[in-house]
CSV table of C-alpha atoms in Angstrom, one decimal:
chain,number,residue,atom,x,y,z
A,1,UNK,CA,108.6,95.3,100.6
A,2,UNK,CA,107.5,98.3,98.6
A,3,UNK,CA,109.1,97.1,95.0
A,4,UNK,CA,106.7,97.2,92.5
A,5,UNK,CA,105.8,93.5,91.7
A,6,UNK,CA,105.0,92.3,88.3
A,7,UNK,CA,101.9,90.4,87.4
A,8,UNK,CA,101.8,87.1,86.1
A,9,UNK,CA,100.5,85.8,82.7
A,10,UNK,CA,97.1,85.0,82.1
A,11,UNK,CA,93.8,85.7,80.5
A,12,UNK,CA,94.8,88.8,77.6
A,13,UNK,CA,93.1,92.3,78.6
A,14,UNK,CA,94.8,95.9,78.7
A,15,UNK,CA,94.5,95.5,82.8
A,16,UNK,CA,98.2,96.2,84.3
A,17,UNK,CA,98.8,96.0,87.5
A,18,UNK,CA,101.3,98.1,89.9
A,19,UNK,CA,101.3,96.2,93.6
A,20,UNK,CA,103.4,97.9,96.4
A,21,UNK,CA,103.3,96.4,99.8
A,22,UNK,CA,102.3,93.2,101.4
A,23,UNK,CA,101.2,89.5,100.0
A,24,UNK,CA,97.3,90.4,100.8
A,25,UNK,CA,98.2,93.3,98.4
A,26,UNK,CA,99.8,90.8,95.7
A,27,UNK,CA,96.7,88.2,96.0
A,28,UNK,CA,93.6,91.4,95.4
A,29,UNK,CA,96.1,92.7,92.7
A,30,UNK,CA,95.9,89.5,90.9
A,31,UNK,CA,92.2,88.6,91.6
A,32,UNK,CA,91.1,92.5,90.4
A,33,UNK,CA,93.1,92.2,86.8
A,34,UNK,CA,91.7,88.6,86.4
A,35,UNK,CA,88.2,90.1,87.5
A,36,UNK,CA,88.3,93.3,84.4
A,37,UNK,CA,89.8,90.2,82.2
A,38,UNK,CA,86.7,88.4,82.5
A,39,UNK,CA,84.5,90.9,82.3
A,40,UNK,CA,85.9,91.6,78.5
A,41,UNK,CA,87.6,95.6,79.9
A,42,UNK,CA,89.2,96.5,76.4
A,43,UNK,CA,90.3,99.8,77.4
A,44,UNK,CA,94.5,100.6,78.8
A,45,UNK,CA,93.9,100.7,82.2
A,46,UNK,CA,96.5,100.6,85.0
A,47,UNK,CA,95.5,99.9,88.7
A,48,UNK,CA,97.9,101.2,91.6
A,49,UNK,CA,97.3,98.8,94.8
A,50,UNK,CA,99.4,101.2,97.2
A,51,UNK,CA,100.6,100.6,100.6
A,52,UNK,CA,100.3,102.8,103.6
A,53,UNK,CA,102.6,101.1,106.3
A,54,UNK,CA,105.3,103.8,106.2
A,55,UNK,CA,106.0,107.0,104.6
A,56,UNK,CA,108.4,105.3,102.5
A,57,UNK,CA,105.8,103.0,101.1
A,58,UNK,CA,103.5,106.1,100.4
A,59,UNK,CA,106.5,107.8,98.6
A,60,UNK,CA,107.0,104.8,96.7
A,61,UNK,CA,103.2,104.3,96.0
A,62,UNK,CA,103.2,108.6,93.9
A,63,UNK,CA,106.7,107.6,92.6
A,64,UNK,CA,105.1,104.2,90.8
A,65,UNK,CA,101.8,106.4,89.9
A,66,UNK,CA,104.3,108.8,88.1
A,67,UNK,CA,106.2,106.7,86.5
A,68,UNK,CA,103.4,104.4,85.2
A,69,UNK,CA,101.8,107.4,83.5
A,70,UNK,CA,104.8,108.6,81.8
A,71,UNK,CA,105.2,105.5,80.3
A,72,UNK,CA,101.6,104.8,79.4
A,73,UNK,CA,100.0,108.3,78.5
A,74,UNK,CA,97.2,107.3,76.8
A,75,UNK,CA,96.2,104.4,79.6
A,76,UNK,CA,93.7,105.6,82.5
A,77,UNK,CA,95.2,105.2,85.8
A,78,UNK,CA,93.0,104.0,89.1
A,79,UNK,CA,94.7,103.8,92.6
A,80,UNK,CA,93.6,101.9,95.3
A,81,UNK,CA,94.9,100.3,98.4
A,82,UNK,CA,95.2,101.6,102.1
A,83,UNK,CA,97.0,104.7,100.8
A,84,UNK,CA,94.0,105.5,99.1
A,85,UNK,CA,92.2,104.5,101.4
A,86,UNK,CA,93.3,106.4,104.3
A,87,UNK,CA,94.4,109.6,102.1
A,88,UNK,CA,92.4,109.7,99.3
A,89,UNK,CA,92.3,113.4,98.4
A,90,UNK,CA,95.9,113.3,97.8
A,91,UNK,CA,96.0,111.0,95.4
A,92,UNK,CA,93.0,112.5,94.0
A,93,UNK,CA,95.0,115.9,93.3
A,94,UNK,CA,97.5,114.0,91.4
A,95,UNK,CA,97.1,114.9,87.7
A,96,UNK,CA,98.1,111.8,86.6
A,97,UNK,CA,95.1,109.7,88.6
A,98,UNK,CA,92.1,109.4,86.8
A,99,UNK,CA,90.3,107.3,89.4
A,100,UNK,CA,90.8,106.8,93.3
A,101,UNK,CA,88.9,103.6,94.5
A,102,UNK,CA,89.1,102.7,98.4
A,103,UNK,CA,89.9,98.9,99.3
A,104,UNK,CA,85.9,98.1,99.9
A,105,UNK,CA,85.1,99.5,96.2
A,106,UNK,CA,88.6,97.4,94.6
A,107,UNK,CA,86.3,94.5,94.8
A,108,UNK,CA,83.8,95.6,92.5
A,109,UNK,CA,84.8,95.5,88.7
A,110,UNK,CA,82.1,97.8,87.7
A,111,UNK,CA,83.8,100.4,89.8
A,112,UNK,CA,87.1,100.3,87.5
A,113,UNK,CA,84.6,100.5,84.3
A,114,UNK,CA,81.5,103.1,84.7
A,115,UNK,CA,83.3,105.9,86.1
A,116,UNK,CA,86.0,105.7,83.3
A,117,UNK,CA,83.1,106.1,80.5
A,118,UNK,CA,80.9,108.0,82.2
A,119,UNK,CA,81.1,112.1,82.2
A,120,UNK,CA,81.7,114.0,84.0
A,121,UNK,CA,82.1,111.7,86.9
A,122,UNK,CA,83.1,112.0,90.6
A,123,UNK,CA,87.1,111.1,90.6
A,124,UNK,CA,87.1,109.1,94.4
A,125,UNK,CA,85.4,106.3,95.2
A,126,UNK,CA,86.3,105.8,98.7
A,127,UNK,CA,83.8,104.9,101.8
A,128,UNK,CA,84.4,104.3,105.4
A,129,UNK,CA,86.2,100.6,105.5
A,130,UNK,CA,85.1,100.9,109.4
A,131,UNK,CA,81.5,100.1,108.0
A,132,UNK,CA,82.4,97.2,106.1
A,133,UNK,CA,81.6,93.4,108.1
A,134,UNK,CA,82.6,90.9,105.3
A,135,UNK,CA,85.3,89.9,103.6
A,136,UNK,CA,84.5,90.3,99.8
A,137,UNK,CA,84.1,86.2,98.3
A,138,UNK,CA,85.6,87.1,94.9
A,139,UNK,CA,89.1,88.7,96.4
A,140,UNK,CA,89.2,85.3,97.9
A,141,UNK,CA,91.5,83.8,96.2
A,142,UNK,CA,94.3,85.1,93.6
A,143,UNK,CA,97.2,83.5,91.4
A,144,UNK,CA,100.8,84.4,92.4
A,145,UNK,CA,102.1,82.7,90.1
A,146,UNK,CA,101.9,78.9,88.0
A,147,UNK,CA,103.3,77.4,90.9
A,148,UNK,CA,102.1,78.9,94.3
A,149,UNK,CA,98.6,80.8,95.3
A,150,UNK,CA,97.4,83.0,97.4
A,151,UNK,CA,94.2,82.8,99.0
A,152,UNK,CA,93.0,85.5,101.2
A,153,UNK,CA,90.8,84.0,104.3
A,154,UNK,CA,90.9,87.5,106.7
A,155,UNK,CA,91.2,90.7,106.3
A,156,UNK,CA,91.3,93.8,108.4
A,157,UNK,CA,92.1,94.5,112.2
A,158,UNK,CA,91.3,94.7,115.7
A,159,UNK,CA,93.9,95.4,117.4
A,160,UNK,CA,95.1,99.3,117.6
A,161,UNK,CA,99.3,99.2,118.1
A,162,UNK,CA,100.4,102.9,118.5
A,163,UNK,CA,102.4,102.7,114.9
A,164,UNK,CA,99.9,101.1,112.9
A,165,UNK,CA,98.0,102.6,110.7
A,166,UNK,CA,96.5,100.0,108.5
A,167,UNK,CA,92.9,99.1,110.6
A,168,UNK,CA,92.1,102.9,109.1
A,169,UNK,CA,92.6,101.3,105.8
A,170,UNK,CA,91.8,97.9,105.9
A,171,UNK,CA,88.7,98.5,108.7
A,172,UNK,CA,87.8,95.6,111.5
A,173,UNK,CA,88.5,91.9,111.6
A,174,UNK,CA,86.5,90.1,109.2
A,175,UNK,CA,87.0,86.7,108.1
A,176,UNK,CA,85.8,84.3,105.0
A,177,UNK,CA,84.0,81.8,105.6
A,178,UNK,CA,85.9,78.3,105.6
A,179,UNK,CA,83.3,76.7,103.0
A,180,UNK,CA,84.1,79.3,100.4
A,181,UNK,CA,88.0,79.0,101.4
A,182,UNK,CA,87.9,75.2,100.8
A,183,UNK,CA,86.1,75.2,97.6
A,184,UNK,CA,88.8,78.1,96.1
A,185,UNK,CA,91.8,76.6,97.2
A,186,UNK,CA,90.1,72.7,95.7
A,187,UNK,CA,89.5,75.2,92.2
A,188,UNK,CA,93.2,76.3,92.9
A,189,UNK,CA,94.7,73.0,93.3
A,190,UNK,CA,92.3,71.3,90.6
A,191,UNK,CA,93.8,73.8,88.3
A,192,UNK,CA,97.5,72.4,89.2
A,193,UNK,CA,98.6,74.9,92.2
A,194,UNK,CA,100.9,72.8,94.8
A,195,UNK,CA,101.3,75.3,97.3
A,196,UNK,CA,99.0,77.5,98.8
A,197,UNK,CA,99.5,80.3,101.1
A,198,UNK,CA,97.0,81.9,103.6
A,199,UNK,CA,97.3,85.6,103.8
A,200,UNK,CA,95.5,88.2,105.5
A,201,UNK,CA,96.0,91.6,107.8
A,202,UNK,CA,95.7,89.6,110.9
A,203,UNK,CA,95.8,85.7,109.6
A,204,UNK,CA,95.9,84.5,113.4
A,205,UNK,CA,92.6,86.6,114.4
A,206,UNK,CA,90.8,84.5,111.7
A,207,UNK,CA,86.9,82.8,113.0
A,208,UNK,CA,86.2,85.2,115.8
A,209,UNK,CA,83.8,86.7,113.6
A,210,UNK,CA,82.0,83.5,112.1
A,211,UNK,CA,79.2,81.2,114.0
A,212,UNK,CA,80.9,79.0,116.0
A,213,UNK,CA,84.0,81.3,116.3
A,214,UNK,CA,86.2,79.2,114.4
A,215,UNK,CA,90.0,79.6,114.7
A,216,UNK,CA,93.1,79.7,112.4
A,217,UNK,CA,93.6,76.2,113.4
A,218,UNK,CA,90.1,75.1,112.6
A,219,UNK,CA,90.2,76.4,108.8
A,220,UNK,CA,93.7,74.7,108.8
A,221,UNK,CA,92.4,71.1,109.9
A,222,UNK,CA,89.5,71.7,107.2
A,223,UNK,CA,91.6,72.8,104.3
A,224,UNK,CA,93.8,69.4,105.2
A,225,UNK,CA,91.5,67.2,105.6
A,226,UNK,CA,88.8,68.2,102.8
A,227,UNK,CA,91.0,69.8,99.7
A,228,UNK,CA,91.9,66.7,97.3
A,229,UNK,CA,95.6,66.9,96.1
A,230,UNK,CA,96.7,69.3,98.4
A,231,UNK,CA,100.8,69.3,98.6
A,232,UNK,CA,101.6,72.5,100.3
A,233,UNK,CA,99.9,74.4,102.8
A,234,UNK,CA,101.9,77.9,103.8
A,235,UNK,CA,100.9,81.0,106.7
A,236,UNK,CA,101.8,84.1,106.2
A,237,UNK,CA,102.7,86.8,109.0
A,238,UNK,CA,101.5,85.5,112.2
A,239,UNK,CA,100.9,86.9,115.6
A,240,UNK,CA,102.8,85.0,118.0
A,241,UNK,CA,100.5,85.3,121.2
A,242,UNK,CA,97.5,83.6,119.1
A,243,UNK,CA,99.3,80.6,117.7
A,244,UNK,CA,96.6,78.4,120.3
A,245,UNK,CA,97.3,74.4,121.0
A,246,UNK,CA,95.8,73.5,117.8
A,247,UNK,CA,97.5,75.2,115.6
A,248,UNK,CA,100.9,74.2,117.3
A,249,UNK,CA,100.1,70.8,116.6
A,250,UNK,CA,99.7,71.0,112.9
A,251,UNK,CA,102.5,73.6,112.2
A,252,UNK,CA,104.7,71.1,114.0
A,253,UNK,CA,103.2,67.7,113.1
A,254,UNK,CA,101.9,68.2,109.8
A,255,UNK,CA,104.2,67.8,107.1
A,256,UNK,CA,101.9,69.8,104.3
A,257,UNK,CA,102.4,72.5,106.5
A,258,UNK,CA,105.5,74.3,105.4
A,259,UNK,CA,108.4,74.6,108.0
A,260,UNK,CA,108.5,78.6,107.4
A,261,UNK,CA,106.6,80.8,110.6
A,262,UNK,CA,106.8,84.5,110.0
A,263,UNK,CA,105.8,86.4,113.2
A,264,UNK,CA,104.7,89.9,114.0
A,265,UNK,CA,107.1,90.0,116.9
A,266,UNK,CA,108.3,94.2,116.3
A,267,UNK,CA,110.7,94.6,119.2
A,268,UNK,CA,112.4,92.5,121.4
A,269,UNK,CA,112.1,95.4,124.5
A,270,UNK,CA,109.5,94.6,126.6
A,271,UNK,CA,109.3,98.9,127.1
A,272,UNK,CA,108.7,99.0,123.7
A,273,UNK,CA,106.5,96.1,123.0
A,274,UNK,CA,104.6,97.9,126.1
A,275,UNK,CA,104.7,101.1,124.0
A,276,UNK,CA,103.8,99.7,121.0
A,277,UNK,CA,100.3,98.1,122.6
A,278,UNK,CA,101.8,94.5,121.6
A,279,UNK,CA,99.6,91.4,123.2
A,280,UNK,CA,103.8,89.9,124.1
A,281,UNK,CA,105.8,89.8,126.2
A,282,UNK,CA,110.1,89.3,124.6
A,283,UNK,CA,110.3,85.9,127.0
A,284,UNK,CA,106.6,84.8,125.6
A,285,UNK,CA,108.3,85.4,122.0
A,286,UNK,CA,111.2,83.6,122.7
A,287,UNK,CA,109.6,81.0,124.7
A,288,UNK,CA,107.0,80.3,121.4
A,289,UNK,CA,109.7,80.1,119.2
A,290,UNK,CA,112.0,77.7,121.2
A,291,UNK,CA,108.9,75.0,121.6
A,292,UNK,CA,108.2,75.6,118.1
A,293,UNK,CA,111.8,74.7,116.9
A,294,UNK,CA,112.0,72.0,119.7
A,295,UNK,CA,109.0,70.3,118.3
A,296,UNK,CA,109.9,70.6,114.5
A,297,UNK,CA,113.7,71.6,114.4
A,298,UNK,CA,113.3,72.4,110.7
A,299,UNK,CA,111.2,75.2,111.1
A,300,UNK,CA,112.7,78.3,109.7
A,301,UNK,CA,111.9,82.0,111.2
A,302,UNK,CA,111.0,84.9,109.7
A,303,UNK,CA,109.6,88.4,112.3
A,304,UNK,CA,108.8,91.7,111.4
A,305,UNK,CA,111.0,94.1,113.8
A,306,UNK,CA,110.5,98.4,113.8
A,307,UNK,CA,114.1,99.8,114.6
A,308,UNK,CA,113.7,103.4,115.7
A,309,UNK,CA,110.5,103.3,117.9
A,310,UNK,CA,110.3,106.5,119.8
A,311,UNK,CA,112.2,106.4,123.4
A,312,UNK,CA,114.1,103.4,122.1
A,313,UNK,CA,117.2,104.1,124.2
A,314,UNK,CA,120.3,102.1,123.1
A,315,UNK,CA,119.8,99.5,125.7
A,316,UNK,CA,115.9,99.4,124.8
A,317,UNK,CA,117.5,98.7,121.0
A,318,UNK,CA,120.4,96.2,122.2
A,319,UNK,CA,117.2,93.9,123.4
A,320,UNK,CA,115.8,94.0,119.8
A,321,UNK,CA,118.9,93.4,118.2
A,322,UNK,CA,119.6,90.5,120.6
A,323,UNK,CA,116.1,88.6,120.1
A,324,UNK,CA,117.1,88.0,116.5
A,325,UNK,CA,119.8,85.7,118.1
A,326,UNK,CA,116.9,85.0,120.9
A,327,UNK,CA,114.6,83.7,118.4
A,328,UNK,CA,116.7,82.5,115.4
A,329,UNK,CA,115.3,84.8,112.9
A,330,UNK,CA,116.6,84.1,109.4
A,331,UNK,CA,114.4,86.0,107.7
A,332,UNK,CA,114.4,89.5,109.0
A,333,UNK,CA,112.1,91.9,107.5
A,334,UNK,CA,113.6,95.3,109.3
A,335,UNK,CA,111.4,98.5,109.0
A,336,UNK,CA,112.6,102.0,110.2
A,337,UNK,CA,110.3,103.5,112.2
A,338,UNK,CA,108.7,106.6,110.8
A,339,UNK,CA,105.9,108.1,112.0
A,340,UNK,CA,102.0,107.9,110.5
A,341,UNK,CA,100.0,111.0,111.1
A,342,UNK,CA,96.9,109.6,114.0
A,343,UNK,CA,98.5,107.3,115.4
A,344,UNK,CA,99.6,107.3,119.2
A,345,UNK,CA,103.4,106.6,118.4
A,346,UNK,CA,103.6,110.0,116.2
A,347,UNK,CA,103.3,112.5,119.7
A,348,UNK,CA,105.7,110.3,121.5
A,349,UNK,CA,108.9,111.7,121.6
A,350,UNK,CA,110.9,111.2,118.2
A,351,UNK,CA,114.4,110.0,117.0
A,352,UNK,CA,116.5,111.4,114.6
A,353,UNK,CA,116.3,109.5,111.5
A,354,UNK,CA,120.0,109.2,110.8
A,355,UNK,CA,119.9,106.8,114.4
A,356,UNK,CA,116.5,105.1,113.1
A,357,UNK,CA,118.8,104.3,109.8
A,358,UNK,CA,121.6,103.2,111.5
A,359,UNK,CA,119.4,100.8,113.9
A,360,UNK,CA,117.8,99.1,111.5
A,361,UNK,CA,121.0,98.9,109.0
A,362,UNK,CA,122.3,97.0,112.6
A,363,UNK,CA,119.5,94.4,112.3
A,364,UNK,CA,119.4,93.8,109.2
A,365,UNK,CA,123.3,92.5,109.4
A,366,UNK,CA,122.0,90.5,112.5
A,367,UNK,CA,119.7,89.0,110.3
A,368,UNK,CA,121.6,88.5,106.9
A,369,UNK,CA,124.6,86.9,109.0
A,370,UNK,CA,122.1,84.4,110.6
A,371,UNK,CA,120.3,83.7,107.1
A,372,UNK,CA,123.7,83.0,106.0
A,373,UNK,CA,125.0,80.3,108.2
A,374,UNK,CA,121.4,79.3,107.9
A,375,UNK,CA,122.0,78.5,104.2
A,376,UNK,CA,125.2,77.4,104.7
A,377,UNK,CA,124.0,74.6,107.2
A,378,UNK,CA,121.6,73.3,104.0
A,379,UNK,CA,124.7,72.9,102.1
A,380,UNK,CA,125.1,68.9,100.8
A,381,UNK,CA,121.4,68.6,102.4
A,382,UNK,CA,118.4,67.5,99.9
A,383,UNK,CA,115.2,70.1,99.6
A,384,UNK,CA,112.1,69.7,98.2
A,385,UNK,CA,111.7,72.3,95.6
A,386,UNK,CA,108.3,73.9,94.1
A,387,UNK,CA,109.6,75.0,90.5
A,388,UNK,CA,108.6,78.2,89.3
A,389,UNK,CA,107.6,79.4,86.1
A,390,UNK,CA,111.0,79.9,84.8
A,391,UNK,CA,112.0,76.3,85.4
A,392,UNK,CA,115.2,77.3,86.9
A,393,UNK,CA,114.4,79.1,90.6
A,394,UNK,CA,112.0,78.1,93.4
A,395,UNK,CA,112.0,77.5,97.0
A,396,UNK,CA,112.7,74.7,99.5
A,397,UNK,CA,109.3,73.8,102.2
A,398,UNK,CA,111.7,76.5,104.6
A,399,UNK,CA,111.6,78.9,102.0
A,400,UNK,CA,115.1,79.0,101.5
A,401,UNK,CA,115.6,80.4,97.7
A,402,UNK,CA,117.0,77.8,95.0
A,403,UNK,CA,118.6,78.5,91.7
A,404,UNK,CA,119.0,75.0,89.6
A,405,UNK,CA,121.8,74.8,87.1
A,406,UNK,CA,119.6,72.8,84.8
A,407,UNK,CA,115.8,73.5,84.6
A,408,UNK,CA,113.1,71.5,86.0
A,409,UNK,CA,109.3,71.3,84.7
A,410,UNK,CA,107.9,74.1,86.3
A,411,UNK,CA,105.2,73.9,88.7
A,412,UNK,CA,106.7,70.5,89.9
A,413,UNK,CA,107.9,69.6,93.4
A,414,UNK,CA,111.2,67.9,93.2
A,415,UNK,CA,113.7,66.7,95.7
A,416,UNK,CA,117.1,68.8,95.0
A,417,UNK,CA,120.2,68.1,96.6
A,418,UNK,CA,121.8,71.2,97.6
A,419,UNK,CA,125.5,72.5,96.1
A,420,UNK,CA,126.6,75.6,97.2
A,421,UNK,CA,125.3,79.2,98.1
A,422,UNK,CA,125.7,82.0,95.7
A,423,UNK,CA,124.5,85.7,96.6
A,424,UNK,CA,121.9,84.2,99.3
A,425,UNK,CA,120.5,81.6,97.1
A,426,UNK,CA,120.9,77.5,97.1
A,427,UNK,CA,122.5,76.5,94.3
A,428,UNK,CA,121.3,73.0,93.2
């Protein structure tokens, strides 16, 4: 999760930027360099967009900062993000930051331009993100690539789980309104995007904040039913307790809904969920995910789980380890705990972190051995594939990851038929 991820090509400008963390980081990475693109920045600039989920992703956030400015000396270097956001005097202090920019002040170009010419001038930009009550238009949408998009329609979060940090970074629920999400992803598609996927903090809390209270479901049915030429309509992370009648029926019965559900599900002890401050219960998890896969058996499951939580006793852990079976989770995206100064979870009582490594290298097996015979079982099968810009990988609707022998037009859908696995890809 916390790789540095490469931007994609378009307009020319000396705007680079660095994106650790989630999708929601990836999409305001893109939209910010395409924003000091267009408004003609000539100068080398680098932007960090750093993550705060764990202290890994903080370590990785300084190790990217250093390693950008050794091999760009002359560039100026901004860092933003929920790092920043939550801890910006220490990336302040850094002698290789020129500029520290909170995530309400990453929307505004000018912020990435005056302060740079302009001296002397204060060095962080950061105000309290628990003030902010809208969801900045222009960080909307973003390109991922030629192929797919991601639009942002949420950001921020309500809820206060006893390991999270990230409301102190990303502030409240607050949602885009669904006219302004229609008419970007129409702009996106008109400009040749086939898939499109929603991202957010909390996607599922989307509307409460809106008249009318609108839900996930609601912007879903509009996007459908009003965006021309849409192919390929795809959810990010998703809290399992909030997936509401309506939106069942159009994950499971609409077919330009991808087949792919990644939920927030973090444990699989119903202790720990209790610990945590989940909304679930591990039988409401399970139960969601066998009426999902009853109703659309093509669905494929991704969950977030924490190995490590404190008091996870071994039989607490076994529970975790077994919902992966439970829920057939194929795509597994395993975080050891570690512990974020403020939060609740840091003064419960700790476990060592060689037992937190060894946990979670447990689940992640779990989950590679189910992702395999999950690819395996597509062998001979025929996928829709969305090309990307390379013209020789892409992914099936269930997000399986192809690899073609010979190369395709990219930014075409295509029907595949499946040869072998190699390395955890589809070969077709």
């Amino acid at each position: 999760m916390n790789v540095p991820v490469k931007p994609p090509a378009s307009p020319p400008s000396d705007v680079t930027t660095i994106t650790l963390g989630c999708r929601l980081n990836i999409a305001e990475s893109e939209a910010i360099r395409l924003q000091l693109a267009q408004a003609g920045h000539d100068e080398p600039l680098i932007v960090v967009n750093s993550c705060a989920v764990t202290q890994e992703a903080v370590r990785s956030t300084r190790r990217a900062i250093r390693r950008a400015k050794r091999d760009n000396p002359d560039a100026r270097l901004v860092v933003t993000g929920c790092a920043a956001q939550i801890d910006p005097a220490s990336f302040g202090g850094m002698a290789e930051v020129d500029l520290v920019l909170g995530n309400r002040e990453k929307a505004d170009p000018s912020q990435y331009l005056s302060p740079l010419r302009v001296a002397p001038a204060p060095k962080i930009h950061v105000t309290d993100i628990m003030a902010v009550t809208d969801t900045a238009p222009q960080l909307a949408a973003a390109f991922a690539d030629h192929a797919r998009a991601f639009v942002e329609v949420q950001n921020g979060c309500d809820h206060r789980c006893t390991f999270c940090i990230i409301p102190y970074g990303r502030g409240n629920s607050r949602s885009v309104p669904a006219g302004v999400v229609v008419d970007q992803v129409q702009q996106l598609v008109d400009e040749g995007h086939k898939e499109i996927v929603l991202t957010g903090v909390d996607v599922t809390s989307y509307g409460h904040d809106l008249p009318g209270q609108p839900t996930l479901g609601h912007l879903i049915e509009r996007l459908l039913v009003h965006v021309r030429g849409l192919e390929r309509l795809r959810l990010s992370s998703l809290d399992s307790i909030e997936i509401d009648e309506r939106m069942f029926t159009l994950v499971t019965g609409e077919r330009r809904v991808m087949p792919h559900l990644h939920l927030s599900l973090q444990a699989g002890d119903n202790m720990i969920l209790k610990r945590m401050k989940r909304r679930h219960s591990r039988e409401q998890a399970i139960a969601v995910v066998e009426r999902l896969l009853t109703a659309r058996s093509d669905i494929a499951i991704g969950a977030d789980i924490i190995a490590g939580f404190p008091t996870e006793s071994e039989a607490m852990f076994a529970n975790s380890l077994k919902l992966i079976t439970d829920c057939s989770i194929v795509y597994g995206h395993i975080f050891p705990y570690s512990p974020r100064e403020g939060t609740p979870a840091a003064r419960m009582p700790q476990l060592a972190v060689p037992l937190i490594k060894e946990r979670a290298g447990r689940l992640r097996d779990a989950c590679a051995a189910n992702k395999a015979a999950f690819l395996e079982s597509l062998v001979g099968t025929e996928q829709n594939l969305l090309v990307e810009r390379d013209g020789l990988t892409g992914h099936a609707e269930n997000f399986a990851g192809i690899r073609l022998e010979n190369p395709l037009p990219p930014g075409h859908i295509a029907p595949v038929t499946i040869k072998r696995v190699e390395k955890g890809f589809l070969i077709a």
